[in-house]
Amino acid sequence: MNSRILSASSLLSFEIEPDPNPLTVSTAAQPVTGRLNIQVGVGNSGPAFCKSIRVRIRIGAGASALTENRSQLTSAVTGATGWTARPGFAEGEWQVFEFAADRPVNVTGRAVTLVISQIAVNRTAGNADLQIIEESSPTNGSFTEKTTDAVVAKFPAEFVFRNFRPTKVMVGNGEKATLRWDGSAGAEYTMFWGRNRSEDVSGVREWDTPEGLAEATGFMLQAKVTAGGETLTHTLTTVVMVERPDLEVGDLNIGGKTTFRGGPLEGLVQNPVLIYQPTRKGTYVVDFRTQGPGIIYIRAHVNASAQQNIDLSAGDTGMAKNVARVMVTGPGTFGTASQPIASGRTLKLVTIWPETSGDGTVEYVWFPLGPQEPPVRLG
């Protein structure tokens, strides 16, 4: 896993990927030659313009240096046209590489990948210093230089950390997942998953989740090694999918039919809202416009001459003859849990309450699906 880095003043972001990853130091018997892929992207402040980027690599034999051999280092650009990788040059203990754009580039996402290769990694483990200097502007004018400091971890030659994977890429809902990896001894391993869950897994190379999974879950395994008084970290990630997962959503827009199975819509159907209640006998026609999906229900209670109490349920359109008639017309009519009335629909509520009928009440009730404002009366 590569970290996205940026400084407080930078307008761009950078993701540094060593190859091989993780990078290990050279030995007399086994020299290591690597490369750095530096992906340039948009920063936290949004799109910006860039004229050039300089990358400075520390040269030397110590832990904070990446290589002793500056002469064989090369540079290149991939992933975009209109950029030139200029030859590197020495600047004290640094080797500097400049990547210039033919014209200012408007960086709105991932822009370009800067490559420095033929790196003969030195023999001292530690965090090697790297500096990235961008010439950027938020407005395509008044370009200034901004520096981002970074490090590249060089692990001991014997360090191994790879093949982090689940035994099953998909588990059933409620089933535990098993993850495996290859890792050298002497490192501290920590598993991160879910919502701020973590566990020390240093003593194993195969691990079961404490509980079954109910949704697709990402796992991050972090390895820590201490070398030369410095802590070096490297992370690997994987994902386990879940068949028929539980879902937690924010806004949900449903364009087609939706069918719910397996029990009540707990947490989805919100508290009902009384939106209209005619209070006198007569004929009433009013329009309402929905502000979210839901179901409309008519509750009518009439004490007629026969002393009948009549409840009108969704799907009916009227009541006893010579008592009262109520109806809803419009797209979806009443709606159901599997086919609710959509947002932005106009419903016509009709109430005909003859003078000859008995006393009673009529209520039009809205059952919203999810949190929303109730329907709005028009006119």
C-alpha atoms as a printed R data frame, in Angstrom:
    type eleno elety resid chain resno       x       y       z
1   ATOM     1    CA   MET     A     1   0.000   0.000   0.000
2   ATOM     2    CA   ASN     A     2   1.390   3.387  -0.980
3   ATOM     3    CA   SER     A     3   0.680   6.514   1.038
4   ATOM     4    CA   ARG     A     4  -0.529   9.752  -0.495
5   ATOM     5    CA   ILE     A     5   1.752  12.523   0.717
6   ATOM     6    CA   LEU     A     6   1.612  16.293   0.509
7   ATOM     7    CA   SER     A     7   2.869  19.219   2.544
8   ATOM     8    CA   ALA     A     8   0.928  22.025   4.156
9   ATOM     9    CA   SER     A     9   1.835  24.391   1.322
10  ATOM    10    CA   SER     A    10   1.702  22.037  -1.659
11  ATOM    11    CA   LEU     A    11  -1.064  22.153  -4.246
12  ATOM    12    CA   LEU     A    12  -0.261  18.677  -5.597
13  ATOM    13    CA   SER     A    13  -0.159  15.240  -3.992
14  ATOM    14    CA   PHE     A    14   2.364  12.460  -4.542
15  ATOM    15    CA   GLU     A    15   2.210   8.684  -4.220
16  ATOM    16    CA   ILE     A    16   5.615   6.969  -4.113
17  ATOM    17    CA   GLU     A    17   5.783   3.319  -5.142
18  ATOM    18    CA   PRO     A    18   9.164   1.545  -4.891
19  ATOM    19    CA   ASP     A    19   9.872  -1.365  -7.197
20  ATOM    20    CA   PRO     A    20  10.467  -3.912  -5.762
21  ATOM    21    CA   ASN     A    21   8.029  -3.137  -2.983
22  ATOM    22    CA   PRO     A    22   9.149  -3.280  -0.228
23  ATOM    23    CA   LEU     A    23  12.649  -2.142  -1.080
24  ATOM    24    CA   THR     A    24  15.448  -4.064   0.676
25  ATOM    25    CA   VAL     A    25  19.098  -3.112   1.038
26  ATOM    26    CA   SER     A    26  21.894  -4.590  -1.011
27  ATOM    27    CA   THR     A    27  24.433  -7.077   0.260
28  ATOM    28    CA   ALA     A    28  27.802  -8.095  -1.127
29  ATOM    29    CA   ALA     A    29  26.280 -11.342  -2.352
30  ATOM    30    CA   GLN     A    30  23.011  -9.886  -3.588
31  ATOM    31    CA   PRO     A    31  22.936  -6.286  -4.843
32  ATOM    32    CA   VAL     A    32  19.481  -4.746  -5.211
33  ATOM    33    CA   THR     A    33  18.577  -2.449  -8.086
34  ATOM    34    CA   GLY     A    34  15.253  -0.666  -7.859
35  ATOM    35    CA   ARG     A    35  13.179   2.217  -9.114
36  ATOM    36    CA   LEU     A    36  10.745   4.789  -7.799
37  ATOM    37    CA   ASN     A    37   7.408   5.512  -9.449
38  ATOM    38    CA   ILE     A    38   6.082   8.857  -8.220
39  ATOM    39    CA   GLN     A    39   2.477   9.433  -9.182
40  ATOM    40    CA   VAL     A    40   1.448  13.086  -9.273
41  ATOM    41    CA   GLY     A    41  -2.147  14.020  -8.515
42  ATOM    42    CA   VAL     A    42  -4.440  16.740  -7.263
43  ATOM    43    CA   GLY     A    43  -3.964  18.035  -3.723
44  ATOM    44    CA   ASN     A    44  -6.426  18.803  -0.965
45  ATOM    45    CA   SER     A    45  -7.199  22.300  -2.244
46  ATOM    46    CA   GLY     A    46  -8.516  21.080  -5.595
47  ATOM    47    CA   PRO     A    47  -7.286  21.514  -9.181
48  ATOM    48    CA   ALA     A    48  -4.045  23.428  -9.692
49  ATOM    49    CA   PHE     A    49  -1.587  24.285 -12.465
50  ATOM    50    CA   CYS     A    50   1.935  22.869 -12.594
51  ATOM    51    CA   LYS     A    51   4.959  23.957 -14.664
52  ATOM    52    CA   SER     A    52   7.642  21.619 -13.337
53  ATOM    53    CA   ILE     A    53   8.577  19.165 -10.591
54  ATOM    54    CA   ARG     A    54  12.041  18.474  -9.169
55  ATOM    55    CA   VAL     A    55  12.869  15.294  -7.270
56  ATOM    56    CA   ARG     A    56  15.917  15.272  -4.990
57  ATOM    57    CA   ILE     A    57  17.454  11.963  -3.850
58  ATOM    58    CA   ARG     A    58  19.998  11.845  -1.060
59  ATOM    59    CA   ILE     A    59  23.252  10.159  -2.070
60  ATOM    60    CA   GLY     A    60  25.514   8.267   0.358
61  ATOM    61    CA   ALA     A    61  26.085   5.069   2.332
62  ATOM    62    CA   GLY     A    62  24.000   5.893   5.441
63  ATOM    63    CA   ALA     A    63  20.455   5.099   6.465
64  ATOM    64    CA   SER     A    64  19.079   8.450   5.237
65  ATOM    65    CA   ALA     A    65  20.597   8.001   1.752
66  ATOM    66    CA   LEU     A    66  19.123   5.815  -0.963
67  ATOM    67    CA   THR     A    67  22.179   5.000  -3.066
68  ATOM    68    CA   GLU     A    68  25.890   5.671  -3.292
69  ATOM    69    CA   ASN     A    69  25.965   5.583  -7.069
70  ATOM    70    CA   ARG     A    70  24.485   8.702  -8.608
71  ATOM    71    CA   SER     A    71  26.026   8.255 -12.055
72  ATOM    72    CA   GLN     A    72  23.821   5.381 -13.181
73  ATOM    73    CA   LEU     A    73  20.495   6.931 -12.120
74  ATOM    74    CA   THR     A    74  18.048   7.620 -14.967
75  ATOM    75    CA   SER     A    75  14.659   9.324 -15.200
76  ATOM    76    CA   ALA     A    76  11.571   9.087 -17.383
77  ATOM    77    CA   VAL     A    77   7.888  10.073 -17.577
78  ATOM    78    CA   THR     A    78   4.941   7.725 -18.091
79  ATOM    79    CA   GLY     A    79   1.185   8.113 -18.210
80  ATOM    80    CA   ALA     A    80   1.049  11.481 -19.958
81  ATOM    81    CA   THR     A    81   2.409  13.439 -22.903
82  ATOM    82    CA   GLY     A    82   3.750  16.978 -22.847
83  ATOM    83    CA   TRP     A    83   6.348  16.294 -20.117
84  ATOM    84    CA   THR     A    84  10.145  16.136 -20.450
85  ATOM    85    CA   ALA     A    85  12.468  14.277 -18.066
86  ATOM    86    CA   ARG     A    86  15.721  16.223 -18.016
87  ATOM    87    CA   PRO     A    87  19.075  14.602 -17.114
88  ATOM    88    CA   GLY     A    88  19.913  14.518 -13.418
89  ATOM    89    CA   PHE     A    89  22.572  16.734 -11.886
90  ATOM    90    CA   ALA     A    90  24.491  16.821  -8.632
91  ATOM    91    CA   GLU     A    91  23.601  19.348  -5.941
92  ATOM    92    CA   GLY     A    92  25.797  18.664  -2.921
93  ATOM    93    CA   GLU     A    93  24.708  15.402  -1.310
94  ATOM    94    CA   TRP     A    94  21.621  15.291  -3.521
95  ATOM    95    CA   GLN     A    95  21.010  14.111  -7.060
96  ATOM    96    CA   VAL     A    96  18.313  16.243  -8.675
97  ATOM    97    CA   PHE     A    97  15.923  15.312 -11.464
98  ATOM    98    CA   GLU     A    98  13.691  17.868 -13.163
99  ATOM    99    CA   PHE     A    99  10.461  17.021 -14.957
100 ATOM   100    CA   ALA     A   100   9.177  19.973 -16.995
101 ATOM   101    CA   ALA     A   101   5.802  20.425 -18.654
102 ATOM   102    CA   ASP     A   102   5.745  21.831 -22.198
103 ATOM   103    CA   ARG     A   103   3.076  24.244 -20.960
104 ATOM   104    CA   PRO     A   104   1.379  24.608 -17.563
105 ATOM   105    CA   VAL     A   105  -0.716  21.512 -16.867
106 ATOM   106    CA   ASN     A   106  -4.080  21.781 -15.167
107 ATOM   107    CA   VAL     A   107  -3.955  18.960 -12.603
108 ATOM   108    CA   THR     A   108  -7.505  17.821 -11.848
109 ATOM   109    CA   GLY     A   109  -6.798  14.191 -10.941
110 ATOM   110    CA   ARG     A   110  -3.917  11.825 -11.572
111 ATOM   111    CA   ALA     A   111  -1.653  13.743 -13.903
112 ATOM   112    CA   VAL     A   112   1.611  11.917 -14.600
113 ATOM   113    CA   THR     A   113   4.036   9.338 -13.184
114 ATOM   114    CA   LEU     A   114   7.662  10.353 -12.660
115 ATOM   115    CA   VAL     A   115  10.147   7.472 -12.804
116 ATOM   116    CA   ILE     A   116  13.658   7.300 -11.372
117 ATOM   117    CA   SER     A   117  15.345   3.990 -12.099
118 ATOM   118    CA   GLN     A   118  18.663   2.123 -11.967
119 ATOM   119    CA   ILE     A   119  18.869   2.774  -8.217
120 ATOM   120    CA   ALA     A   120  21.622   0.635  -6.680
121 ATOM   121    CA   VAL     A   121  20.245   0.542  -3.128
122 ATOM   122    CA   ASN     A   122  22.957   1.000  -0.497
123 ATOM   123    CA   ARG     A   123  23.621  -1.478   2.330
124 ATOM   124    CA   THR     A   124  22.187   0.436   5.319
125 ATOM   125    CA   ALA     A   125  18.562  -0.074   6.304
126 ATOM   126    CA   GLY     A   126  16.553   2.986   7.241
127 ATOM   127    CA   ASN     A   127  14.299   5.731   5.897
128 ATOM   128    CA   ALA     A   128  16.000   7.415   2.941
129 ATOM   129    CA   ASP     A   129  15.247  11.112   2.431
130 ATOM   130    CA   LEU     A   130  13.434  12.371  -0.642
131 ATOM   131    CA   GLN     A   131  12.317  15.879  -1.574
132 ATOM   132    CA   ILE     A   132   9.722  16.821  -4.185
133 ATOM   133    CA   ILE     A   133   9.611  20.472  -5.268
134 ATOM   134    CA   GLU     A   134   6.611  21.539  -7.320
135 ATOM   135    CA   GLU     A   135   6.346  24.769  -9.302
136 ATOM   136    CA   SER     A   136   2.619  25.338  -9.106
137 ATOM   137    CA   SER     A   137  -0.175  27.885  -9.010
138 ATOM   138    CA   PRO     A   138  -3.892  27.738  -8.249
139 ATOM   139    CA   THR     A   139  -4.671  30.183 -11.084
140 ATOM   140    CA   ASN     A   140  -2.128  29.544 -13.873
141 ATOM   141    CA   GLY     A   141  -0.218  32.616 -12.807
142 ATOM   142    CA   SER     A   142   2.386  33.625 -10.196
143 ATOM   143    CA   PHE     A   143   3.942  30.164  -9.986
144 ATOM   144    CA   THR     A   144   5.891  29.445  -6.799
145 ATOM   145    CA   GLU     A   145   7.949  26.519  -5.523
146 ATOM   146    CA   LYS     A   146   6.571  24.337  -2.747
147 ATOM   147    CA   THR     A   147   8.516  21.490  -1.115
148 ATOM   148    CA   THR     A   148   7.188  18.152   0.106
149 ATOM   149    CA   ASP     A   149   9.515  16.016   2.238
150 ATOM   150    CA   ALA     A   150   9.175  12.238   2.051
151 ATOM   151    CA   VAL     A   151  11.061   9.065   2.932
152 ATOM   152    CA   VAL     A   152  11.574   5.737   1.199
153 ATOM   153    CA   ALA     A   153  11.931   2.767   3.554
154 ATOM   154    CA   LYS     A   154  14.882   0.408   2.984
155 ATOM   155    CA   PHE     A   155  14.270  -2.838   4.832
156 ATOM   156    CA   PRO     A   156  16.925  -5.323   5.969
157 ATOM   157    CA   ALA     A   157  18.018  -7.741   3.258
158 ATOM   158    CA   GLU     A   158  16.295 -10.722   4.912
159 ATOM   159    CA   PHE     A   159  12.914  -8.971   5.251
160 ATOM   160    CA   VAL     A   160   9.990 -10.734   3.520
161 ATOM   161    CA   PHE     A   161   6.382  -9.543   3.497
162 ATOM   162    CA   ARG     A   162   4.097 -10.688   0.672
163 ATOM   163    CA   ASN     A   163   1.131 -12.804  -0.483
164 ATOM   164    CA   PHE     A   164  -1.474 -11.263   1.808
165 ATOM   165    CA   ARG     A   165  -4.709 -12.915   0.675
166 ATOM   166    CA   PRO     A   166  -7.978 -14.448   1.925
167 ATOM   167    CA   THR     A   167  -8.489 -18.193   1.582
168 ATOM   168    CA   LYS     A   168 -11.910 -17.373   0.113
169 ATOM   169    CA   VAL     A   169 -12.475 -14.117  -1.762
170 ATOM   170    CA   MET     A   170 -16.197 -14.296  -0.919
171 ATOM   171    CA   VAL     A   171 -17.854 -15.623   2.225
172 ATOM   172    CA   GLY     A   172 -21.477 -16.054   3.197
173 ATOM   173    CA   ASN     A   173 -23.218 -13.453   5.318
174 ATOM   174    CA   GLY     A   174 -22.220 -14.194   8.921
175 ATOM   175    CA   GLU     A   175 -19.275 -16.410   7.930
176 ATOM   176    CA   LYS     A   176 -15.784 -15.761   9.263
177 ATOM   177    CA   ALA     A   177 -12.935 -14.978   6.857
178 ATOM   178    CA   THR     A   178  -9.459 -16.506   6.975
179 ATOM   179    CA   LEU     A   179  -6.426 -14.511   5.812
180 ATOM   180    CA   ARG     A   180  -2.870 -15.685   5.188
181 ATOM   181    CA   TRP     A   181   0.462 -14.028   4.395
182 ATOM   182    CA   ASP     A   182   4.177 -14.659   4.148
183 ATOM   183    CA   GLY     A   183   6.272 -12.651   6.597
184 ATOM   184    CA   SER     A   184   9.749 -12.868   8.015
185 ATOM   185    CA   ALA     A   185  10.395 -13.349  11.718
186 ATOM   186    CA   GLY     A   186  11.403 -10.413  13.872
187 ATOM   187    CA   ALA     A   187   8.717  -8.078  12.552
188 ATOM   188    CA   GLU     A   188   5.640  -6.781  14.372
189 ATOM   189    CA   TYR     A   189   2.398  -7.405  12.457
190 ATOM   190    CA   THR     A   190  -0.897  -5.637  13.123
191 ATOM   191    CA   MET     A   191  -4.223  -6.341  11.377
192 ATOM   192    CA   PHE     A   192  -6.646  -3.463  10.805
193 ATOM   193    CA   TRP     A   193 -10.223  -3.923   9.546
194 ATOM   194    CA   GLY     A   194 -13.782  -2.700   9.853
195 ATOM   195    CA   ARG     A   195 -14.429   0.412  11.879
196 ATOM   196    CA   ASN     A   196 -11.212   1.054  13.783
197 ATOM   197    CA   ARG     A   197 -10.708  -2.618  14.633
198 ATOM   198    CA   SER     A   198  -7.135  -3.858  15.090
199 ATOM   199    CA   GLU     A   199  -5.312  -6.886  16.492
200 ATOM   200    CA   ASP     A   200  -1.689  -7.888  17.027
201 ATOM   201    CA   VAL     A   201  -1.050 -10.897  14.760
202 ATOM   202    CA   SER     A   202   2.733 -11.074  15.104
203 ATOM   203    CA   GLY     A   203   2.699 -14.710  16.220
204 ATOM   204    CA   VAL     A   204   0.703 -16.144  13.311
205 ATOM   205    CA   ARG     A   205   0.694 -16.224   9.521
206 ATOM   206    CA   GLU     A   206  -2.929 -17.331   9.254
207 ATOM   207    CA   TRP     A   207  -5.720 -15.456  11.015
208 ATOM   208    CA   ASP     A   208  -9.506 -15.809  11.339
209 ATOM   209    CA   THR     A   209 -11.766 -12.806  11.862
210 ATOM   210    CA   PRO     A   210 -13.216 -12.732  15.400
211 ATOM   211    CA   GLU     A   211 -16.782 -12.492  14.047
212 ATOM   212    CA   GLY     A   212 -18.560 -13.366  10.855
213 ATOM   213    CA   LEU     A   213 -18.696 -10.694   8.147
214 ATOM   214    CA   ALA     A   214 -21.942  -9.007   7.128
215 ATOM   215    CA   GLU     A   215 -20.579  -6.712   4.419
216 ATOM   216    CA   ALA     A   216 -17.599  -6.390   2.099
217 ATOM   217    CA   THR     A   217 -14.642  -5.697   4.385
218 ATOM   218    CA   GLY     A   218 -11.202  -4.277   3.705
219 ATOM   219    CA   PHE     A   219  -8.198  -5.543   5.639
220 ATOM   220    CA   MET     A   220  -4.844  -3.807   6.075
221 ATOM   221    CA   LEU     A   221  -1.863  -5.704   7.451
222 ATOM   222    CA   GLN     A   222   1.007  -3.541   8.709
223 ATOM   223    CA   ALA     A   223   4.528  -4.809   9.310
224 ATOM   224    CA   LYS     A   224   6.969  -2.869  11.507
225 ATOM   225    CA   VAL     A   225  10.711  -3.477  11.673
226 ATOM   226    CA   THR     A   226  13.292  -1.645  13.773
227 ATOM   227    CA   ALA     A   227  16.664  -1.137  12.080
228 ATOM   228    CA   GLY     A   228  19.427   1.256  13.081
229 ATOM   229    CA   GLY     A   229  17.172   2.839  15.688
230 ATOM   230    CA   GLU     A   230  14.490   3.644  13.103
231 ATOM   231    CA   THR     A   231  11.039   2.124  12.671
232 ATOM   232    CA   LEU     A   232  10.276   0.987   9.146
233 ATOM   233    CA   THR     A   233   6.678   0.222   8.158
234 ATOM   234    CA   HIS     A   234   5.101  -1.490   5.195
235 ATOM   235    CA   THR     A   235   1.436  -2.330   4.611
236 ATOM   236    CA   LEU     A   236  -0.502  -4.722   2.407
237 ATOM   237    CA   THR     A   237  -4.240  -4.657   1.779
238 ATOM   238    CA   THR     A   238  -6.949  -7.021   0.617
239 ATOM   239    CA   VAL     A   239 -10.752  -7.206   0.509
240 ATOM   240    CA   VAL     A   240 -13.188  -9.999   1.347
241 ATOM   241    CA   MET     A   241 -16.576  -9.865  -0.365
242 ATOM   242    CA   VAL     A   242 -19.798 -11.033   1.291
243 ATOM   243    CA   GLU     A   243 -22.651 -12.808  -0.435
244 ATOM   244    CA   ARG     A   244 -25.956 -10.998   0.161
245 ATOM   245    CA   PRO     A   245 -24.381  -8.390   2.437
246 ATOM   246    CA   ASP     A   246 -26.055  -6.144   4.960
247 ATOM   247    CA   LEU     A   247 -26.178  -2.603   3.616
248 ATOM   248    CA   GLU     A   248 -25.858   0.782   5.269
249 ATOM   249    CA   VAL     A   249 -26.464   3.737   2.974
250 ATOM   250    CA   GLY     A   250 -26.813   7.481   3.128
251 ATOM   251    CA   ASP     A   251 -28.776   8.933   0.225
252 ATOM   252    CA   LEU     A   252 -30.428   6.264  -1.944
253 ATOM   253    CA   ASN     A   253 -32.049   7.066  -5.269
254 ATOM   254    CA   ILE     A   254 -34.093   4.200  -6.738
255 ATOM   255    CA   GLY     A   255 -34.883   4.549 -10.428
256 ATOM   256    CA   GLY     A   256 -36.650   1.220 -10.967
257 ATOM   257    CA   LYS     A   257 -38.602  -1.393  -9.094
258 ATOM   258    CA   THR     A   258 -37.309  -2.555  -5.708
259 ATOM   259    CA   THR     A   259 -38.392  -5.718  -3.939
260 ATOM   260    CA   PHE     A   260 -37.835  -6.296  -0.212
261 ATOM   261    CA   ARG     A   261 -37.763  -9.834   1.173
262 ATOM   262    CA   GLY     A   262 -36.966 -11.469   4.474
263 ATOM   263    CA   GLY     A   263 -38.913  -9.490   7.045
264 ATOM   264    CA   PRO     A   264 -40.093  -6.015   7.998
265 ATOM   265    CA   LEU     A   265 -38.350  -2.932   6.689
266 ATOM   266    CA   GLU     A   266 -36.854  -2.076  10.056
267 ATOM   267    CA   GLY     A   267 -35.128   1.290   9.938
268 ATOM   268    CA   LEU     A   268 -36.406   2.045   6.430
269 ATOM   269    CA   VAL     A   269 -40.084   2.895   6.912
270 ATOM   270    CA   GLN     A   270 -40.110   6.031   9.022
271 ATOM   271    CA   ASN     A   271 -42.816   7.333  11.348
272 ATOM   272    CA   PRO     A   272 -46.082   8.110   9.536
273 ATOM   273    CA   VAL     A   273 -47.086  11.730   8.957
274 ATOM   274    CA   LEU     A   274 -50.680  12.993   8.793
275 ATOM   275    CA   ILE     A   275 -50.697  15.224   5.704
276 ATOM   276    CA   TYR     A   276 -54.424  15.974   5.232
277 ATOM   277    CA   GLN     A   277 -57.642  15.700   7.257
278 ATOM   278    CA   PRO     A   278 -60.880  17.229   5.913
279 ATOM   279    CA   THR     A   279 -62.899  18.471   8.856
280 ATOM   280    CA   ARG     A   280 -66.311  19.211   7.356
281 ATOM   281    CA   LYS     A   281 -68.793  17.502   5.091
282 ATOM   282    CA   GLY     A   282 -68.520  18.386   1.431
283 ATOM   283    CA   THR     A   283 -66.252  17.678  -1.556
284 ATOM   284    CA   TYR     A   284 -62.540  18.359  -1.300
285 ATOM   285    CA   VAL     A   285 -59.861  17.942  -3.991
286 ATOM   286    CA   VAL     A   286 -56.255  18.803  -3.073
287 ATOM   287    CA   ASP     A   287 -52.891  18.060  -4.681
288 ATOM   288    CA   PHE     A   288 -49.689  17.066  -2.880
289 ATOM   289    CA   ARG     A   289 -46.196  16.643  -4.318
290 ATOM   290    CA   THR     A   290 -43.912  14.008  -2.790
291 ATOM   291    CA   GLN     A   291 -40.411  14.926  -1.624
292 ATOM   292    CA   GLY     A   292 -39.200  11.355  -1.288
293 ATOM   293    CA   PRO     A   293 -40.407   7.786  -1.875
294 ATOM   294    CA   GLY     A   294 -43.161   6.423   0.309
295 ATOM   295    CA   ILE     A   295 -46.612   4.955   0.744
296 ATOM   296    CA   ILE     A   296 -49.912   6.776   1.251
297 ATOM   297    CA   TYR     A   297 -52.635   5.317   3.457
298 ATOM   298    CA   ILE     A   298 -56.191   6.445   4.107
299 ATOM   299    CA   ARG     A   299 -57.739   6.017   7.525
300 ATOM   300    CA   ALA     A   300 -61.480   6.596   7.520
301 ATOM   301    CA   HIS     A   301 -63.769   6.060  10.490
302 ATOM   302    CA   VAL     A   302 -67.477   6.603   9.961
303 ATOM   303    CA   ASN     A   303 -70.283   6.136  12.418
304 ATOM   304    CA   ALA     A   304 -73.197   5.883  10.005
305 ATOM   305    CA   SER     A   305 -76.849   5.058  10.728
306 ATOM   306    CA   ALA     A   306 -75.908   1.387  10.881
307 ATOM   307    CA   GLN     A   307 -73.313   2.213  13.520
308 ATOM   308    CA   GLN     A   308 -70.526   0.829  11.305
309 ATOM   309    CA   ASN     A   309 -66.877   1.658  11.857
310 ATOM   310    CA   ILE     A   310 -65.142   1.279   8.490
311 ATOM   311    CA   ASP     A   311 -61.337   1.271   8.000
312 ATOM   312    CA   LEU     A   312 -60.106   1.990   4.481
313 ATOM   313    CA   SER     A   313 -56.789   0.275   3.670
314 ATOM   314    CA   ALA     A   314 -54.309   0.941   0.873
315 ATOM   315    CA   GLY     A   315 -55.716  -0.263  -2.439
316 ATOM   316    CA   ASP     A   316 -59.359   0.561  -1.714
317 ATOM   317    CA   THR     A   317 -60.954   3.592  -3.296
318 ATOM   318    CA   GLY     A   318 -64.097   4.198  -1.373
319 ATOM   319    CA   MET     A   319 -66.415   3.458   1.516
320 ATOM   320    CA   ALA     A   320 -69.973   2.390   2.156
321 ATOM   321    CA   LYS     A   321 -72.631   3.714  -0.180
322 ATOM   322    CA   ASN     A   322 -74.228   6.996   0.917
323 ATOM   323    CA   VAL     A   323 -71.602   7.414   3.631
324 ATOM   324    CA   ALA     A   324 -68.419   8.892   2.108
325 ATOM   325    CA   ARG     A   325 -66.028   8.322  -0.757
326 ATOM   326    CA   VAL     A   326 -62.282   8.981  -0.649
327 ATOM   327    CA   MET     A   327 -59.620   8.270  -3.237
328 ATOM   328    CA   VAL     A   328 -56.093   9.010  -4.344
329 ATOM   329    CA   THR     A   329 -55.128   9.390  -7.984
330 ATOM   330    CA   GLY     A   330 -51.720   9.906  -9.541
331 ATOM   331    CA   PRO     A   331 -48.564   7.910 -10.368
332 ATOM   332    CA   GLY     A   332 -48.309   4.861  -8.158
333 ATOM   333    CA   THR     A   333 -51.694   5.582  -6.532
334 ATOM   334    CA   PHE     A   334 -51.039   4.305  -3.015
335 ATOM   335    CA   GLY     A   335 -47.660   2.603  -3.419
336 ATOM   336    CA   THR     A   336 -46.280  -0.450  -1.665
337 ATOM   337    CA   ALA     A   337 -43.014  -1.295   0.087
338 ATOM   338    CA   SER     A   338 -41.728  -2.982  -3.062
339 ATOM   339    CA   GLN     A   339 -43.066  -0.301  -5.411
340 ATOM   340    CA   PRO     A   340 -43.292   2.955  -3.464
341 ATOM   341    CA   ILE     A   341 -44.529   6.191  -4.893
342 ATOM   342    CA   ALA     A   342 -41.449   7.964  -6.212
343 ATOM   343    CA   SER     A   343 -40.137  11.356  -5.194
344 ATOM   344    CA   GLY     A   344 -41.415  14.360  -7.150
345 ATOM   345    CA   ARG     A   345 -44.833  12.873  -8.004
346 ATOM   346    CA   THR     A   346 -48.122  14.790  -7.759
347 ATOM   347    CA   LEU     A   347 -50.986  12.994  -6.001
348 ATOM   348    CA   LYS     A   348 -54.639  14.125  -6.050
349 ATOM   349    CA   LEU     A   349 -56.536  13.482  -2.822
350 ATOM   350    CA   VAL     A   350 -60.333  13.400  -3.321
351 ATOM   351    CA   THR     A   351 -62.839  13.396  -0.458
352 ATOM   352    CA   ILE     A   352 -66.612  13.326  -1.003
353 ATOM   353    CA   TRP     A   353 -68.498  13.546   2.271
354 ATOM   354    CA   PRO     A   354 -72.278  13.846   1.680
355 ATOM   355    CA   GLU     A   355 -74.523  15.693   4.085
356 ATOM   356    CA   THR     A   356 -76.566  12.516   4.446
357 ATOM   357    CA   SER     A   357 -73.679  10.511   5.888
358 ATOM   358    CA   GLY     A   358 -72.946   9.978   9.534
359 ATOM   359    CA   ASP     A   359 -70.254  11.569  11.587
360 ATOM   360    CA   GLY     A   360 -66.650  10.485  11.187
361 ATOM   361    CA   THR     A   361 -63.122  11.410  10.178
362 ATOM   362    CA   VAL     A   362 -60.920  10.928   7.126
363 ATOM   363    CA   GLU     A   363 -57.116  11.011   7.402
364 ATOM   364    CA   TYR     A   364 -54.543  10.832   4.645
365 ATOM   365    CA   VAL     A   365 -51.306   9.445   6.132
366 ATOM   366    CA   TRP     A   366 -47.852   9.389   4.523
367 ATOM   367    CA   PHE     A   367 -45.375   6.594   5.355
368 ATOM   368    CA   PRO     A   368 -41.945   7.838   4.188
369 ATOM   369    CA   LEU     A   369 -39.258   5.387   3.108
370 ATOM   370    CA   GLY     A   370 -36.151   6.852   4.682
371 ATOM   371    CA   PRO     A   371 -35.723  10.289   6.281
372 ATOM   372    CA   GLN     A   372 -37.258  13.074   4.201
373 ATOM   373    CA   GLU     A   373 -39.625  16.016   4.280
374 ATOM   374    CA   PRO     A   374 -43.346  15.135   3.993
375 ATOM   375    CA   PRO     A   375 -45.290  15.788   0.771
376 ATOM   376    CA   VAL     A   376 -46.005  19.456   0.065
377 ATOM   377    CA   ARG     A   377 -49.533  20.685  -0.552
378 ATOM   378    CA   LEU     A   378 -49.925  22.511  -3.855
379 ATOM   379    CA   GLY     A   379 -52.221  25.520  -3.956
